[in-house]
Amino acid sequence: MELINKNFINVTNNRFLTENVSIFLYSLIKSCRPQNLLEIGAGYSTVFLAQALKELKTTPINSNYNVNHEYWNEIYSPKLEVIENEEMGEVLQKVKTFLKSNSLEKYVKIINKDLYSYIDNDLKKSNKTYDFIWLDYGAGDNLLSDFLFFESILNPNGLIIVHSTLTNLFGKHFLSEMKLETKIGKYSHLEMISFLEPHKSLQNSFTVFKKTTNYPLYGIRP
């Protein structure tokens, strides 16, 4: 991970300021092992997501761990889809080149299309669902409606992470709406927590949402 951090930050200049959240996302993927991932907005974080999938796919399981063996017997073939609009072609090319040179490209499908065109013409007409969705783009006042669409294609136990929420005007408004609706029970199936990077002046926060479900308990006697 240190190699990717040093090399790729030189390539992109990390213009989208995800030097910390990218590492968080990497760890989150390693912990939750999502199968189908979606990233809106390619960039610095893309290679961290791909690296996490590569490590999950290639790292052998230590049989000494107390693991759920039924789970490990399931086929794990993770895939990350990344949607980036055509205006970001230069950044996208740098991402593609870096993925290829680091043997990460087979874990990533890059879709170079306008987001809303892709939603209307592809996502809404398909049965695609996702376990992990990373929203890292300038949604502006569309953020709430966009989020509700992505939440509708999120699997149970799935995660949506939204970048730049606490100190961004549109992000703050979005969080206020979500908290208000949650209080009246509309989104009671969602858990949320926000994180602030206090040392930064912009793009310094993110919020994690989880679609909850009931978990089986262990150690309970009949």
GROMACS .gro file of C-alpha atoms in nm:
model
  222
    1MET     CA    1   0.000   0.000   0.000
    2GLU     CA    2   0.286   0.240   0.070
    3LEU     CA    3   0.414   0.188  -0.286
    4ILE     CA    4   0.075   0.271  -0.438
    5ASN     CA    5   0.039   0.576  -0.214
    6LYS     CA    6   0.376   0.723  -0.313
    7ASN     CA    7   0.365   0.640  -0.681
    8PHE     CA    8   0.007   0.724  -0.760
    9ILE     CA    9  -0.003   1.048  -0.566
   10ASN     CA   10   0.276   1.167  -0.795
   11VAL     CA   11   0.076   1.070  -1.103
   12THR     CA   12  -0.253   1.236  -1.006
   13ASN     CA   13  -0.133   1.506  -0.763
   14ASN     CA   14  -0.425   1.368  -0.559
   15ARG     CA   15  -0.636   1.657  -0.681
   16PHE     CA   16  -0.948   1.511  -0.521
   17LEU     CA   17  -0.801   1.501  -0.171
   18THR     CA   18  -0.877   1.141  -0.082
   19GLU     CA   19  -0.536   1.056   0.060
   20ASN     CA   20  -0.688   0.945   0.392
   21VAL     CA   21  -1.034   0.822   0.297
   22SER     CA   22  -0.879   0.597   0.029
   23ILE     CA   23  -0.693   0.404   0.299
   24PHE     CA   24  -1.015   0.386   0.503
   25LEU     CA   25  -1.202   0.242   0.203
   26TYR     CA   26  -0.923  -0.009   0.144
   27SER     CA   27  -0.953  -0.133   0.503
   28LEU     CA   28  -1.332  -0.136   0.488
   29ILE     CA   29  -1.326  -0.358   0.180
   30LYS     CA   30  -1.072  -0.593   0.338
   31SER     CA   31  -1.302  -0.626   0.640
   32CYS     CA   32  -1.639  -0.661   0.464
   33ARG     CA   33  -1.538  -0.851   0.148
   34PRO     CA   34  -1.798  -0.706  -0.091
   35GLN     CA   35  -1.858  -0.889  -0.419
   36ASN     CA   36  -1.994  -0.610  -0.638
   37LEU     CA   37  -1.860  -0.259  -0.598
   38LEU     CA   38  -1.946   0.069  -0.766
   39GLU     CA   39  -1.741   0.388  -0.763
   40ILE     CA   40  -1.877   0.714  -0.901
   41GLY     CA   41  -1.579   0.930  -0.991
   42ALA     CA   42  -1.246   0.771  -1.084
   43GLY     CA   43  -0.923   0.891  -0.928
   44TYR     CA   44  -0.682   0.833  -0.644
   45SER     CA   45  -0.920   0.610  -0.450
   46THR     CA   46  -0.977   0.375  -0.745
   47VAL     CA   47  -0.640   0.203  -0.710
   48PHE     CA   48  -0.692   0.149  -0.338
   49LEU     CA   49  -1.025  -0.023  -0.402
   50ALA     CA   50  -0.868  -0.240  -0.670
   51GLN     CA   51  -0.568  -0.325  -0.450
   52ALA     CA   52  -0.799  -0.439  -0.170
   53LEU     CA   53  -0.983  -0.670  -0.410
   54LYS     CA   54  -0.657  -0.811  -0.542
   55GLU     CA   55  -0.535  -0.890  -0.192
   56LEU     CA   56  -0.866  -1.047  -0.092
   57LYS     CA   57  -0.863  -1.264  -0.402
   58THR     CA   58  -0.502  -1.377  -0.379
   59THR     CA   59  -0.423  -1.394  -0.004
   60PRO     CA   60  -0.457  -1.751   0.132
   61ILE     CA   61  -0.672  -1.810   0.437
   62ASN     CA   62  -0.496  -1.914   0.756
   63SER     CA   63  -0.676  -2.229   0.872
   64ASN     CA   64  -0.577  -2.155   1.232
   65TYR     CA   65  -0.818  -1.861   1.240
   66ASN     CA   66  -1.165  -1.915   1.384
   67VAL     CA   67  -1.345  -1.860   1.055
   68ASN     CA   68  -1.685  -1.934   0.909
   69HIS     CA   69  -1.584  -2.224   0.684
   70GLU     CA   70  -1.914  -2.224   0.494
   71TYR     CA   71  -1.843  -1.866   0.391
   72TRP     CA   72  -1.492  -1.942   0.271
   73ASN     CA   73  -1.621  -2.225   0.055
   74GLU     CA   74  -1.828  -1.979  -0.149
   75ILE     CA   75  -1.685  -1.849  -0.475
   76TYR     CA   76  -1.544  -1.500  -0.432
   77SER     CA   77  -1.511  -1.311  -0.759
   78PRO     CA   78  -1.518  -0.940  -0.673
   79LYS     CA   79  -1.556  -0.672  -0.937
   80LEU     CA   80  -1.538  -0.294  -0.920
   81GLU     CA   81  -1.730  -0.081  -1.169
   82VAL     CA   82  -1.613   0.279  -1.202
   83ILE     CA   83  -1.824   0.542  -1.375
   84GLU     CA   84  -1.647   0.855  -1.493
   85ASN     CA   85  -1.770   1.113  -1.741
   86GLU     CA   86  -1.592   1.190  -2.065
   87GLU     CA   87  -1.465   1.529  -1.946
   88MET     CA   88  -1.223   1.354  -1.710
   89GLY     CA   89  -1.047   1.161  -1.986
   90GLU     CA   90  -0.695   1.268  -1.882
   91VAL     CA   91  -0.738   1.155  -1.522
   92LEU     CA   92  -0.909   0.838  -1.638
   93GLN     CA   93  -0.619   0.750  -1.864
   94LYS     CA   94  -0.374   0.791  -1.576
   95VAL     CA   95  -0.588   0.562  -1.364
   96LYS     CA   96  -0.604   0.300  -1.640
   97THR     CA   97  -0.229   0.312  -1.696
   98PHE     CA   98  -0.157   0.273  -1.326
   99LEU     CA   99  -0.403  -0.014  -1.288
  100LYS     CA  100  -0.245  -0.199  -1.578
  101SER     CA  101   0.114  -0.145  -1.465
  102ASN     CA  102   0.028  -0.281  -1.120
  103SER     CA  103  -0.174  -0.583  -1.239
  104LEU     CA  104  -0.499  -0.441  -1.105
  105GLU     CA  105  -0.697  -0.389  -1.425
  106LYS     CA  106  -0.873  -0.728  -1.416
  107TYR     CA  107  -1.055  -0.626  -1.099
  108VAL     CA  108  -1.193  -0.303  -1.247
  109LYS     CA  109  -1.442  -0.221  -1.521
  110ILE     CA  110  -1.424   0.145  -1.618
  111ILE     CA  111  -1.734   0.300  -1.775
  112ASN     CA  112  -1.654   0.629  -1.945
  113LYS     CA  113  -2.005   0.775  -1.969
  114ASP     CA  114  -2.217   1.054  -1.830
  115LEU     CA  115  -2.349   0.936  -1.494
  116TYR     CA  116  -2.713   1.029  -1.542
  117SER     CA  117  -2.723   0.885  -1.893
  118TYR     CA  118  -2.578   0.561  -1.758
  119ILE     CA  119  -2.831   0.551  -1.474
  120ASP     CA  120  -3.126   0.602  -1.708
  121ASN     CA  121  -3.010   0.381  -1.993
  122ASP     CA  122  -2.829   0.105  -1.806
  123LEU     CA  123  -2.866   0.083  -1.430
  124LYS     CA  124  -3.242   0.144  -1.414
  125LYS     CA  125  -3.302  -0.113  -1.689
  126SER     CA  126  -3.081  -0.380  -1.539
  127ASN     CA  127  -3.109  -0.592  -1.227
  128LYS     CA  128  -2.766  -0.490  -1.100
  129THR     CA  129  -2.721  -0.457  -0.728
  130TYR     CA  130  -2.412  -0.374  -0.526
  131ASP     CA  131  -2.257  -0.445  -0.188
  132PHE     CA  132  -2.035  -0.137  -0.177
  133ILE     CA  133  -2.093   0.205  -0.336
  134TRP     CA  134  -1.848   0.496  -0.315
  135LEU     CA  135  -1.993   0.832  -0.420
  136ASP     CA  136  -1.706   1.069  -0.494
  137TYR     CA  137  -1.838   1.325  -0.739
  138GLY     CA  138  -1.995   1.672  -0.745
  139ALA     CA  139  -2.363   1.583  -0.714
  140GLY     CA  140  -2.458   1.928  -0.584
  141ASP     CA  141  -2.827   1.962  -0.503
  142ASN     CA  142  -2.891   1.624  -0.671
  143LEU     CA  143  -2.716   1.444  -0.388
  144LEU     CA  144  -3.028   1.340  -0.197
  145SER     CA  145  -3.214   1.204  -0.502
  146ASP     CA  146  -2.896   1.037  -0.630
  147PHE     CA  147  -2.834   0.876  -0.293
  148LEU     CA  148  -3.187   0.737  -0.274
  149PHE     CA  149  -3.143   0.575  -0.614
  150PHE     CA  150  -2.812   0.416  -0.519
  151GLU     CA  151  -2.960   0.300  -0.189
  152SER     CA  152  -3.234   0.125  -0.386
  153ILE     CA  153  -2.974  -0.091  -0.565
  154LEU     CA  154  -2.774  -0.163  -0.249
  155ASN     CA  155  -2.786  -0.517  -0.114
  156PRO     CA  156  -2.872  -0.594   0.251
  157ASN     CA  157  -2.565  -0.532   0.470
  158GLY     CA  158  -2.428  -0.315   0.191
  159LEU     CA  159  -2.240   0.012   0.238
  160ILE     CA  160  -2.264   0.353   0.072
  161ILE     CA  161  -1.988   0.604   0.145
  162VAL     CA  162  -2.044   0.969   0.049
  163HIS     CA  163  -1.748   1.205   0.021
  164SER     CA  164  -1.748   1.567   0.142
  165THR     CA  165  -2.055   1.590   0.364
  166LEU     CA  166  -1.999   1.775   0.691
  167THR     CA  167  -1.855   2.107   0.567
  168ASN     CA  168  -1.988   2.106   0.213
  169LEU     CA  169  -2.311   2.309   0.174
  170PHE     CA  170  -2.487   2.045  -0.038
  171GLY     CA  171  -2.351   1.761   0.172
  172LYS     CA  172  -2.462   1.923   0.496
  173HIS     CA  173  -2.810   1.980   0.357
  174PHE     CA  174  -2.823   1.617   0.247
  175LEU     CA  175  -2.724   1.493   0.594
  176SER     CA  176  -2.981   1.718   0.760
  177GLU     CA  177  -3.254   1.574   0.537
  178MET     CA  178  -3.143   1.217   0.603
  179LYS     CA  179  -3.129   1.270   0.980
  180LEU     CA  180  -3.474   1.430   0.982
  181GLU     CA  181  -3.626   1.148   0.779
  182THR     CA  182  -3.454   0.888   0.998
  183LYS     CA  183  -3.605   1.041   1.311
  184ILE     CA  184  -3.955   0.990   1.175
  185GLY     CA  185  -3.874   0.631   1.081
  186LYS     CA  186  -3.852   0.663   0.702
  187TYR     CA  187  -3.495   0.535   0.676
  188SER     CA  188  -3.480   0.334   0.996
  189HIS     CA  189  -3.307   0.053   0.804
  190LEU     CA  190  -3.003   0.275   0.749
  191GLU     CA  191  -2.723   0.330   0.998
  192MET     CA  192  -2.494   0.628   0.943
  193ILE     CA  193  -2.178   0.774   1.086
  194SER     CA  194  -1.974   1.073   0.966
  195PHE     CA  195  -1.602   1.141   0.994
  196LEU     CA  196  -1.425   1.477   0.987
  197GLU     CA  197  -1.063   1.540   0.887
  198PRO     CA  198  -1.009   1.853   1.103
  199HIS     CA  199  -0.666   1.932   0.959
  200LYS     CA  200  -0.810   1.994   0.611
  201SER     CA  201  -1.005   2.296   0.486
  202LEU     CA  202  -1.211   2.131   0.210
  203GLN     CA  203  -1.328   1.784   0.105
  204ASN     CA  204  -1.250   1.700   0.464
  205SER     CA  205  -1.527   1.458   0.559
  206PHE     CA  206  -1.724   1.154   0.456
  207THR     CA  207  -2.030   0.966   0.574
  208VAL     CA  208  -2.081   0.589   0.582
  209PHE     CA  209  -2.431   0.443   0.545
  210LYS     CA  210  -2.515   0.078   0.602
  211LYS     CA  211  -2.834  -0.101   0.501
  212THR     CA  212  -2.902  -0.309   0.809
  213THR     CA  213  -3.042  -0.659   0.841
  214ASN     CA  214  -3.069  -0.920   1.112
  215TYR     CA  215  -2.751  -1.117   1.183
  216PRO     CA  216  -2.749  -1.479   1.303
  217LEU     CA  217  -2.628  -1.506   1.662
  218TYR     CA  218  -2.368  -1.755   1.776
  219GLY     CA  219  -2.325  -1.915   2.115
  220ILE     CA  220  -2.700  -1.922   2.192
  221ARG     CA  221  -2.820  -2.248   2.342
  222PRO     CA  222  -3.154  -2.389   2.218
   0.00000   0.00000   0.00000
